[in-house]
Tab-separated table of C-alpha atoms and ligand atoms in Angstrom:
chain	number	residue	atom	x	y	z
A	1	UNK	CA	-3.713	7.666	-30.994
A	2	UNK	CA	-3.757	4.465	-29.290
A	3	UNK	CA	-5.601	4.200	-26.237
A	4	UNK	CA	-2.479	3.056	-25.004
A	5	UNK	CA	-0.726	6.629	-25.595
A	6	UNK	CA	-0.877	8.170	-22.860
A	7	UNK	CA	0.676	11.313	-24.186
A	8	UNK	CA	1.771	11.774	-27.733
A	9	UNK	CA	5.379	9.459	-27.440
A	10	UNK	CA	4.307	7.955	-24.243
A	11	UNK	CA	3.351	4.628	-24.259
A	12	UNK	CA	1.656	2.408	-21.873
A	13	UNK	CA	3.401	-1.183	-22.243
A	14	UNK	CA	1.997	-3.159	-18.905
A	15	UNK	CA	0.331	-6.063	-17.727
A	16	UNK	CA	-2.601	-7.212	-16.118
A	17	UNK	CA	-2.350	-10.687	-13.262
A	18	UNK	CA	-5.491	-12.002	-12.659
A	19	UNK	CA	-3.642	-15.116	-11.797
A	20	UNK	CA	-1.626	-14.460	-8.629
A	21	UNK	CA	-3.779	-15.364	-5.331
A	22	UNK	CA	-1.662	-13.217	-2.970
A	23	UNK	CA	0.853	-10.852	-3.669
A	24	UNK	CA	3.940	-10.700	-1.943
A	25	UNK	CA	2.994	-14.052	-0.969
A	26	UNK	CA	0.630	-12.115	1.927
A	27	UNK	CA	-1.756	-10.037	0.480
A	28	UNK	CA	-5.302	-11.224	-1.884
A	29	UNK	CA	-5.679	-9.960	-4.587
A	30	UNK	CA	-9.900	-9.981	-5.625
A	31	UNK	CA	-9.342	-7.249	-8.584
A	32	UNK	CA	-5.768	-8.525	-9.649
A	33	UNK	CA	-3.033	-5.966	-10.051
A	34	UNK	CA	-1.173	-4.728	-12.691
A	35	UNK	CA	2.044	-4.204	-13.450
A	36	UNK	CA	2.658	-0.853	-15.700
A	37	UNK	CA	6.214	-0.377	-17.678
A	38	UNK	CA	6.091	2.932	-20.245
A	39	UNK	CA	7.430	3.522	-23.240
A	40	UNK	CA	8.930	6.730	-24.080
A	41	UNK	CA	9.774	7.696	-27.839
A	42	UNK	CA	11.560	10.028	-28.795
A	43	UNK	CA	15.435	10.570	-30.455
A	44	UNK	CA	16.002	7.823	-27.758
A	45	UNK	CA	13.531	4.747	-26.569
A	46	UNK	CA	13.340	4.398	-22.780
A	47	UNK	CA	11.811	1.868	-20.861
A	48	UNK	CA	10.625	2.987	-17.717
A	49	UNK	CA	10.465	-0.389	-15.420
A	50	UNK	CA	9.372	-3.657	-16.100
A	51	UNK	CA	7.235	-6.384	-15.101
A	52	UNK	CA	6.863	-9.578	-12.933
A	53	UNK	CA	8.817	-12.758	-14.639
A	54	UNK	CA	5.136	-14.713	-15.631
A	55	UNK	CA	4.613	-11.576	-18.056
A	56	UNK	CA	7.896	-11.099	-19.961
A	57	UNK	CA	6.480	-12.163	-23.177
A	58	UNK	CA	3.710	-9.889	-22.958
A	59	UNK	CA	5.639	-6.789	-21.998
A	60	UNK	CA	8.469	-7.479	-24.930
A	61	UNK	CA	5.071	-8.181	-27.071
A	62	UNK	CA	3.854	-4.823	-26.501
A	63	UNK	CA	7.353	-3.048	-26.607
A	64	UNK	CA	7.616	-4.931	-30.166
A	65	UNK	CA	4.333	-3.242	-31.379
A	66	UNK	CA	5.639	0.095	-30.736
A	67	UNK	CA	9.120	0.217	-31.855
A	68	UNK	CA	9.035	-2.807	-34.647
A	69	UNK	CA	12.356	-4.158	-35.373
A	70	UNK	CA	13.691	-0.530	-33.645
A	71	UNK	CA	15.740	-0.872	-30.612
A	72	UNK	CA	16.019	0.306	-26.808
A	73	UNK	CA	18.423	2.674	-25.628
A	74	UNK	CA	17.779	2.860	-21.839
A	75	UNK	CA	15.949	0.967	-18.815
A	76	UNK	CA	14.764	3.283	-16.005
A	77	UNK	CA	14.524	1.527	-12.738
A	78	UNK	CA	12.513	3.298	-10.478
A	79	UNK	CA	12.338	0.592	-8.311
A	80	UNK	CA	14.106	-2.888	-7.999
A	81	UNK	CA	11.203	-5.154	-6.197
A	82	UNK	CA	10.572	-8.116	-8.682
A	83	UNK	CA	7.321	-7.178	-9.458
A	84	UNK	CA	9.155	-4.879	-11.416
A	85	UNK	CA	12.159	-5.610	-12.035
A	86	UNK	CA	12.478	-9.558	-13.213
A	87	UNK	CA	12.337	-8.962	-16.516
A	88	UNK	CA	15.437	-6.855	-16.413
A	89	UNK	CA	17.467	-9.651	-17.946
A	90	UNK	CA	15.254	-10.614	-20.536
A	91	UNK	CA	15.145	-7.205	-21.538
A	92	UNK	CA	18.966	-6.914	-21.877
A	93	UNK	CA	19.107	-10.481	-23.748
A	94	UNK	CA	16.888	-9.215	-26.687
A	95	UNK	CA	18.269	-5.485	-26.489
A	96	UNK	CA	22.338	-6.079	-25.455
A	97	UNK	CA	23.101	-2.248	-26.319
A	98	UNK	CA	20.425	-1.068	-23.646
A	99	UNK	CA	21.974	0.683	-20.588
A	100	UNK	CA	20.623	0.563	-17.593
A	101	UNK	CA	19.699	3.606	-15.767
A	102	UNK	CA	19.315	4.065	-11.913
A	103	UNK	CA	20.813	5.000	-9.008
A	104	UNK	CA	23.328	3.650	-6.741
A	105	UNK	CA	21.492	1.131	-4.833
A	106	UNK	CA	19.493	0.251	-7.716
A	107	UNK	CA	22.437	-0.863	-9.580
A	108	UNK	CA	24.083	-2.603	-6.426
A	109	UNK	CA	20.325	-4.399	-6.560
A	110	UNK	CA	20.734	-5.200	-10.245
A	111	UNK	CA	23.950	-7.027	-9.923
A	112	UNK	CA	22.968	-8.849	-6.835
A	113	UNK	CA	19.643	-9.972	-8.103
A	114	UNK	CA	20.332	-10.670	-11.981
A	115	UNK	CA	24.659	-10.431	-12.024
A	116	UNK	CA	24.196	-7.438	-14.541
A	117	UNK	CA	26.932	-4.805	-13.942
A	118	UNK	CA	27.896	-3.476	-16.875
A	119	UNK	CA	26.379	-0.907	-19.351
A	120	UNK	CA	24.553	0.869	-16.929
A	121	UNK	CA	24.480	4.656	-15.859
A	122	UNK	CA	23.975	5.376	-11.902
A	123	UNK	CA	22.533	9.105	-11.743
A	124	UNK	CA	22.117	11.149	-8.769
A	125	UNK	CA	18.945	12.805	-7.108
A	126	UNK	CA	17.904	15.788	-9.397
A	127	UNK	CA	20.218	14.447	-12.532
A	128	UNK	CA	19.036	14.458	-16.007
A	129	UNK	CA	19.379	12.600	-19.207
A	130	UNK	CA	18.486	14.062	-22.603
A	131	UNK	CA	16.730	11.472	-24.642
A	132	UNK	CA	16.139	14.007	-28.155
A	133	UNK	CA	13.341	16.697	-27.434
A	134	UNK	CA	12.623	16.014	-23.876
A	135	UNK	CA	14.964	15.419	-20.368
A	136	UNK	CA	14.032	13.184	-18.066
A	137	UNK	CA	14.763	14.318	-14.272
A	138	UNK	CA	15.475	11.843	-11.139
A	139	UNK	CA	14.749	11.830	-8.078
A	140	UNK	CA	15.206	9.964	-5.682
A	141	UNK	CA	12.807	9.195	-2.803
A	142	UNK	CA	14.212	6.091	-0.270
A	143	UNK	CA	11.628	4.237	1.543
A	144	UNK	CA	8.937	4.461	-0.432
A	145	UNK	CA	9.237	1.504	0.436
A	146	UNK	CA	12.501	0.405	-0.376
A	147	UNK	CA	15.874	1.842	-0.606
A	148	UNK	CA	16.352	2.192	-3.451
A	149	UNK	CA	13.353	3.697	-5.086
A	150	UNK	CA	13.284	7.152	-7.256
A	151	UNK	CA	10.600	8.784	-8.812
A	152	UNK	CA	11.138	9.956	-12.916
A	153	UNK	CA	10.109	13.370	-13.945
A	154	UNK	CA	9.371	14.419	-18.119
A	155	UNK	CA	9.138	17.988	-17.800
A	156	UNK	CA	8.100	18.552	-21.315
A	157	UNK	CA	4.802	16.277	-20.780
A	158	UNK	CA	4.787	17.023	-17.071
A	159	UNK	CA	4.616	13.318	-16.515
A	160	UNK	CA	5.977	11.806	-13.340
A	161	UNK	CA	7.098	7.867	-13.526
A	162	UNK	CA	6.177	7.287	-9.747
A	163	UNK	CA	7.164	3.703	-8.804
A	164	UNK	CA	4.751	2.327	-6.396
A	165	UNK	CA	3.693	5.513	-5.149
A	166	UNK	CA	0.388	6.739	-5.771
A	167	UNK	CA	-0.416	2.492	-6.844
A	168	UNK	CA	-3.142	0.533	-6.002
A	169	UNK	CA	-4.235	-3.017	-6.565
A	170	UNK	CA	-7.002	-4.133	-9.312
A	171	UNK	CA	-6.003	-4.587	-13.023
A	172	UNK	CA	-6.650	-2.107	-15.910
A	173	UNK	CA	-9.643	-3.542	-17.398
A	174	UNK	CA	-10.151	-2.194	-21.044
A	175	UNK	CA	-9.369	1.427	-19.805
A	176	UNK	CA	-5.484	2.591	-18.797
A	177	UNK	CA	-5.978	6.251	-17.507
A	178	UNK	CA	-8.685	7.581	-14.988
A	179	UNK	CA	-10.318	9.118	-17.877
A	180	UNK	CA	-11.249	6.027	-19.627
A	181	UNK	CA	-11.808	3.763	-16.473
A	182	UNK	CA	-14.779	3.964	-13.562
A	183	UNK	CA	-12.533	3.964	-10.770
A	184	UNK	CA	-14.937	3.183	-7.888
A	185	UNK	CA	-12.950	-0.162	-7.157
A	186	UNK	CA	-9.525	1.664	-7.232
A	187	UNK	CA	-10.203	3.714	-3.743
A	188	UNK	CA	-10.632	1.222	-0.908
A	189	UNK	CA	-7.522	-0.839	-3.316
A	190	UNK	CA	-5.404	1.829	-2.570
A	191	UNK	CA	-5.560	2.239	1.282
A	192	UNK	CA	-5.345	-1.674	1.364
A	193	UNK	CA	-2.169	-1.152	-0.913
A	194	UNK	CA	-0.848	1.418	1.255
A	195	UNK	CA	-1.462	0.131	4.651
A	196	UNK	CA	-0.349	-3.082	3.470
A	197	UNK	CA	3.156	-2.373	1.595
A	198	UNK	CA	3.850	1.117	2.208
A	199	UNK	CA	2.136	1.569	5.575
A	200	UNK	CA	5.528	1.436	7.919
A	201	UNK	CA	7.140	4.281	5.998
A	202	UNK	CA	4.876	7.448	6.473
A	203	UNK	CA	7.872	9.701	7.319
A	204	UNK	CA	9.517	8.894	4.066
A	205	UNK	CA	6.567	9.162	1.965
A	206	UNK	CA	5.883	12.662	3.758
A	207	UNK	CA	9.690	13.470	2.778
A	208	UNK	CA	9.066	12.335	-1.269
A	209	UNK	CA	5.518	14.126	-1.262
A	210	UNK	CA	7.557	17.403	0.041
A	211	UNK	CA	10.616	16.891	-2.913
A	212	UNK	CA	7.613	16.383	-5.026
A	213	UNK	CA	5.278	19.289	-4.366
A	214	UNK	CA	7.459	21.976	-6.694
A	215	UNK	CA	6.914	19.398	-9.869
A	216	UNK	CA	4.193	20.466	-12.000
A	217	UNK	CA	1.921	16.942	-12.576
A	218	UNK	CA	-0.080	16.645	-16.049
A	219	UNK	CA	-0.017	12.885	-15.167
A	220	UNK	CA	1.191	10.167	-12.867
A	221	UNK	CA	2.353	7.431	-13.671
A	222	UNK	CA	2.440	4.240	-10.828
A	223	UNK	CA	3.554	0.821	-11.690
A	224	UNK	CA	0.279	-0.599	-10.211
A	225	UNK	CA	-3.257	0.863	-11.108
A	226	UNK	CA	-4.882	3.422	-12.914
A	227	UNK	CA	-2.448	6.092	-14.833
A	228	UNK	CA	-3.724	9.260	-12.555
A	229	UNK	CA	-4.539	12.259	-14.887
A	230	UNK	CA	-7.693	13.978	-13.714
A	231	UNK	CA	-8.239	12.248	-10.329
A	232	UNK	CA	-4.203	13.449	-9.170
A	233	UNK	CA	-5.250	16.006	-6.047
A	234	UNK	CA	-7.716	13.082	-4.875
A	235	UNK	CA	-4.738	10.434	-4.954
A	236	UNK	CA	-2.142	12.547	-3.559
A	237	UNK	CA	-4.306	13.528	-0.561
A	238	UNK	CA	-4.685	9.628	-0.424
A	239	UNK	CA	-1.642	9.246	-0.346
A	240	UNK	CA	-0.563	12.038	1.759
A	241	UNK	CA	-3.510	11.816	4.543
A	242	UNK	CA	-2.523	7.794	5.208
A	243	UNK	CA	1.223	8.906	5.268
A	244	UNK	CA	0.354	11.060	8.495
A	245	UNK	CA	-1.775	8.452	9.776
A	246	UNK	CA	-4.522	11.024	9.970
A	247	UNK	CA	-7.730	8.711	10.260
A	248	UNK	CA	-11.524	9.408	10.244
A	249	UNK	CA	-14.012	9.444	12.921
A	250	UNK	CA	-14.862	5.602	14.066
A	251	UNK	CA	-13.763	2.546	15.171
A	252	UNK	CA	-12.883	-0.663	14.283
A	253	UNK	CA	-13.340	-3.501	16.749
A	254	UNK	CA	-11.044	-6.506	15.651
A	255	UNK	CA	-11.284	-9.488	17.889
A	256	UNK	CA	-10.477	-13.388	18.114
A	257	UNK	CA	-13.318	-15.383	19.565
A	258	UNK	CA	-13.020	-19.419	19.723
A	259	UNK	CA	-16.714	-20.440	20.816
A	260	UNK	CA	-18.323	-17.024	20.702
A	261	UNK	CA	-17.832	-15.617	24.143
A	262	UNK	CA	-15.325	-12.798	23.333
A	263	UNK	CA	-17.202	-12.049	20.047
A	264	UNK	CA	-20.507	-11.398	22.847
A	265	UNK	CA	-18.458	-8.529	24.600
A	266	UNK	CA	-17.242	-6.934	20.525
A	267	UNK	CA	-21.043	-6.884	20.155
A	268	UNK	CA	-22.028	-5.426	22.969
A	269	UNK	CA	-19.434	-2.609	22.664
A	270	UNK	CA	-20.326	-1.938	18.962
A	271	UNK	CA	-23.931	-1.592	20.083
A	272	UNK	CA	-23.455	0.838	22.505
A	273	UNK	CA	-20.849	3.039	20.133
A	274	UNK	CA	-23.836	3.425	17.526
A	275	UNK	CA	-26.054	4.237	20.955
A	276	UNK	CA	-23.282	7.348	21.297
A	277	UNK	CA	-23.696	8.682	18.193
A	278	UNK	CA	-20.342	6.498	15.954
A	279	UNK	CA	-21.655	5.867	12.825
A	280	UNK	CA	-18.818	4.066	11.187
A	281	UNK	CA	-18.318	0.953	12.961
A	282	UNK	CA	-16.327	-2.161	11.372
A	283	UNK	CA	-15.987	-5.739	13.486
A	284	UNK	CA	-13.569	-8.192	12.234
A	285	UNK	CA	-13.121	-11.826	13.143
A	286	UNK	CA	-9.613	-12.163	12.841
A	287	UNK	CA	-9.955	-15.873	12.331
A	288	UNK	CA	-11.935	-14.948	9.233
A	289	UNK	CA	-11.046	-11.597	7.998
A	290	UNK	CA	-7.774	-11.681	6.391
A	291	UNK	CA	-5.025	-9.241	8.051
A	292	UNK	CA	-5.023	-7.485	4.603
A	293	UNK	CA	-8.547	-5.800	4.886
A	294	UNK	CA	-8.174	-5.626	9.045
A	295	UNK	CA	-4.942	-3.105	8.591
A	296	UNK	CA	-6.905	-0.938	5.722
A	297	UNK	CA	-10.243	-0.456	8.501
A	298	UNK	CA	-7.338	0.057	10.607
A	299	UNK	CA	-5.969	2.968	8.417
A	300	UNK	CA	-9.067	4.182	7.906
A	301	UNK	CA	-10.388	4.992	11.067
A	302	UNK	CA	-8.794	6.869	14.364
A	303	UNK	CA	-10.638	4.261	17.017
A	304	UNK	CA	-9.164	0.942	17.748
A	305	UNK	CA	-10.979	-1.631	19.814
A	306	UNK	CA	-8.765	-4.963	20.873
A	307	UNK	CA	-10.226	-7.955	21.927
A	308	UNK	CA	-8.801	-11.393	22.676
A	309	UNK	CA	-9.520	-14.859	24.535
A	310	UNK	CA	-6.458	-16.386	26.629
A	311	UNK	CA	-4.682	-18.567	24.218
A	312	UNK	CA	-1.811	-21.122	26.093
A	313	UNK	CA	-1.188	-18.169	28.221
A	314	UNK	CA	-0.741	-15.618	25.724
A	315	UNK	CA	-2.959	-13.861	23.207
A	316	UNK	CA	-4.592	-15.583	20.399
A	317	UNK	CA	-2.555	-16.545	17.627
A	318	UNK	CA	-4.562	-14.467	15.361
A	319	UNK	CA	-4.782	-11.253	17.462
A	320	UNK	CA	-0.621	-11.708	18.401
A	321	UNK	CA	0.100	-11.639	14.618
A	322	UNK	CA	-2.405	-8.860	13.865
A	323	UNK	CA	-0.793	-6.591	16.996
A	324	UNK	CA	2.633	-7.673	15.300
A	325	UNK	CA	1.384	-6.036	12.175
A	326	UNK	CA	0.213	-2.978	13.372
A	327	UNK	CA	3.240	-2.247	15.876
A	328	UNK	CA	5.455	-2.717	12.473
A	329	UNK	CA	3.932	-0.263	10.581
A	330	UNK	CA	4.267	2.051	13.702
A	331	UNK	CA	0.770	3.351	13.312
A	332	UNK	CA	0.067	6.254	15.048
A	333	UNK	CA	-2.892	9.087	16.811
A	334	UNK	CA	-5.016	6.322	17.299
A	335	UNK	CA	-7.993	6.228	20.479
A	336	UNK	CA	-7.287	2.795	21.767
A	337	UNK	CA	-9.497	0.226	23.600
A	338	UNK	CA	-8.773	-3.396	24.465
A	339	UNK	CA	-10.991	-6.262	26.626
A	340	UNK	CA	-9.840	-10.172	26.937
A	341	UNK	CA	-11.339	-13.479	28.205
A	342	UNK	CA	-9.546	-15.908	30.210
A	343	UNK	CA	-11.375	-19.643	31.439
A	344	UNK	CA	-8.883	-20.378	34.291
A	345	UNK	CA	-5.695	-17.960	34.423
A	346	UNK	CA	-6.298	-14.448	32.603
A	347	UNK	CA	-3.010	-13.534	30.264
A	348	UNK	CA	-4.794	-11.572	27.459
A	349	UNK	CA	-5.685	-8.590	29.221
A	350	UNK	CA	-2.558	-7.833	30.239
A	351	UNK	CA	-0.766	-8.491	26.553
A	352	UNK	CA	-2.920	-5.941	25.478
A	353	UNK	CA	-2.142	-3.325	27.732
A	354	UNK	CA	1.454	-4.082	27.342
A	355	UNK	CA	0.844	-3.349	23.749
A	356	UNK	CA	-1.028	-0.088	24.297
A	357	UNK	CA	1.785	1.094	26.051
A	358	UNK	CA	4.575	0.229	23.263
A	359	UNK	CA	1.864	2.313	21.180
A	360	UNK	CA	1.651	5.206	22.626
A	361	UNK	CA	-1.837	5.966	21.385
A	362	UNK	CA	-4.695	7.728	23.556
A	363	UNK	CA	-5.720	4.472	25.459
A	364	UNK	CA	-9.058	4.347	27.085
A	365	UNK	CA	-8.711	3.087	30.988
A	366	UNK	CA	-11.479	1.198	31.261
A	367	UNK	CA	-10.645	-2.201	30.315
A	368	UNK	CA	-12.806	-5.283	30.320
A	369	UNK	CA	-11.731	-8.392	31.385
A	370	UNK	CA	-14.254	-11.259	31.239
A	371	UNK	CA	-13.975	-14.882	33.543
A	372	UNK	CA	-15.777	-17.947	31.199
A	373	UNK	CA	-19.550	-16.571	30.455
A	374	UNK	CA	-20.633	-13.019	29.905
A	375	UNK	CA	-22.843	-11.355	32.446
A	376	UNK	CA	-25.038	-8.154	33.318
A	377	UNK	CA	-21.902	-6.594	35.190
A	378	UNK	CA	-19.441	-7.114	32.320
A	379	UNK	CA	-22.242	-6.043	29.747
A	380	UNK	CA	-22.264	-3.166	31.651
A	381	UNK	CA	-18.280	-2.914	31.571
A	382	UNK	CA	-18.331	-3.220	27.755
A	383	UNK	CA	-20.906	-0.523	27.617
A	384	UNK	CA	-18.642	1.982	29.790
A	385	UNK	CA	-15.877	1.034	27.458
A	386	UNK	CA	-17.931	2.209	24.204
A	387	UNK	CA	-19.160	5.238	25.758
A	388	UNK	CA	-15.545	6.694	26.754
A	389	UNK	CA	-14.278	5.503	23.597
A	390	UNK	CA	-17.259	8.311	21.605
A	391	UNK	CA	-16.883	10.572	24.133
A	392	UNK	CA	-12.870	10.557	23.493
A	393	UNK	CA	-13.154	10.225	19.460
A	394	UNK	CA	-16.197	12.959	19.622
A	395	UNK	CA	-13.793	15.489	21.482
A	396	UNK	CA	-11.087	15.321	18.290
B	401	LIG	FE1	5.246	-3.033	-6.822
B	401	LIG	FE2	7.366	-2.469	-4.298
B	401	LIG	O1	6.764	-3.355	-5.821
């Protein structure tokens, strides 16, 4: 068997992009991504998804090394985003009998996007199509993350098609299943994944997992990352832990700091964290850490410290976008903290508190609010600030 078999029929027929710089336009991408599309053969083909426009070629390539001259009977859309779902059209230009198989916002999403509404079969949650000696099941799972994505079950190779679920970013280098990769760069990927695409949709991923939990799962199969076969309790509690926003013990202190002065007072409090007994402590620059790796500390850990100068009267550009980000993605049970600078007129402060309050989190009182320089009494303010955050994240 090909390494690219995943089970005897099943075929692995994706692509690696070590070429796009951020995906979705937002998001770097240091490892790549790849974008996986399956082959099933059996009395019928089936094409399980597809892949982003740049890699047509390659995914009708590998499609051609399987089948020959043979042809396509169905595309499975699990999900419509274009990273999946561009090559639709090509697909249908070289195989014109093909029909299309999703559901009914899928196929809405296939006319808009590519004018394709004909030849296609829209199936209901739980439906199934015989393709020869196996059935494949659907179901369908909205917002995770769009609505329109479904999740496709083979019972006979207890294989689940999974869309984006279970994904992560970094290409398939050599390897295609956990069994033939090292997959120590896949973990942190996959929290940056989720909290990045998926993050604002924890109740719907907590709904799928639930619809989900009676399938019996040799395999999964995601359209970005590793094919999951002996790592699939690890990924699901992954999956299933971020989707509940449950976090681990320490605290991540993101702050903007134009000449230095707020960064003093993010120092001060991560000193005196470690000094109460929190290990895990993470400070990002938001002018130099990119939002991306900020949101995945973010979803890592249950302690959130805030810091901004006064910016025009508002927060800091960078810290107003990165509260933006984290109120859309409606994070929740985190042990909140926030301190500001002003020179002349203090705003920052009280942006932040009007934030913690849209929040709802646990919100230590003790803010810190600093005028121009640092000094013993707001060292000391800082300190307090660290100290009730432990104490608060020590009690949990
Ligand atoms: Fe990988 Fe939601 O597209």
């Amino acid at each position: 068997m090909k390494i690219t078999e995943i089970e005897k029929g099943i075929h692995y027929v994706g692509v690696n992009d070590r070429c796009k710089y951020k995906f979705e336009g937002l998001w770097p991408l240091p490892y790549g991504v790849s974008y996986n599309a399956y082959l099933i053969t059996d009395e019928k083909n089936v094409l399980v998804d597809t892949v982003d426009a740049a890699y047509t070629d390659r995914l009708l390539d590998n499609i051609t090394e399987i089948i020959g001259n043979g042809t396509l009977d169905y595309l499975v859309i699990n999900h419509m985003e274009p990273d999946h779902s561009a090559s639709i059209q090509f697909i249908r230009q070289k195989y014109p009998q093909i029909t299309i198989v999703g559901n009914a916002k899928t196929l809405e999403m296939v006319n808009g996007y590519y004018g394709i509404d004909s030849n296609t079969r829209c199936v209901k949650n739980g439906e199934s199509l015989a393709i020869g000696k196996r059935n494949l099941t659907f179901y369908l799972t909205p917002m995770v993350h769009w609505p329109e994505t479904m999740m496709t079950y083979c019972e006979a190779d207890k294989v689940l098609f999974s869309g984006d679920a279970f994904g992560c970013f970094g290409t398939l280098d050599g390897g295609i299943t956990d069994e033939q990769l090292n997959t120590e760069k896949y973990w942190g990927e996959m929290v940056r994944y989720y909290s990045n695409i998926v993050g604002k949709y924890g109740p719907a991923v907590q709904t799928a997992l639930k619809k989900l939990a009676c399938l019996e799962m040799r395999t999964i199969c995601s359209t970005h990352g590793p094919i999951w076969k002996n790592k699939i309790s690890k990924v699901i509690d992954i999956y299933d832990r971020l989707s509940r926003y449950e976090a681990e013990e320490g605290v991540v202190i993101a702050y903007g700091s134009m000449y230095g002065h707020t960064e003093q007072m993010a120092e001060e409090i991560a000193r005196e964290l470690a000094a109460n007994g929190i290990q895990e402590i993470v400070l990002h620059n938001v002018s130099h850490d990119d939002p991306s790796y900020i949101l995945q500390s973010i979803f890592r850990y249950r302690g959130l410290i805030i810091g901004s100068p006064t910016y025009s009267n508002k927060l800091f550009p960078a810290v107003e976008s990165l509260t933006h980000m984290i109120s859309t993605r409606d994070i929740k049970h985190r042990t909140f903290a926030y301190f500001g600078s002003y020179t002349w007129a203090g705003a920052a402060v009280k942006h932040l508190a009007s934030f913690a309050e849209s929040m709802k989190w646990d919100t230590v009182p003790c803010c810190v609010e600093m005028k121009q320089g640092i000094t013993p009494d707001i060292k000391e303010q800082c300190r307090a600030l660290a100290r009730e955050m432990a104490a608060r994240l020590k009690k949990q």
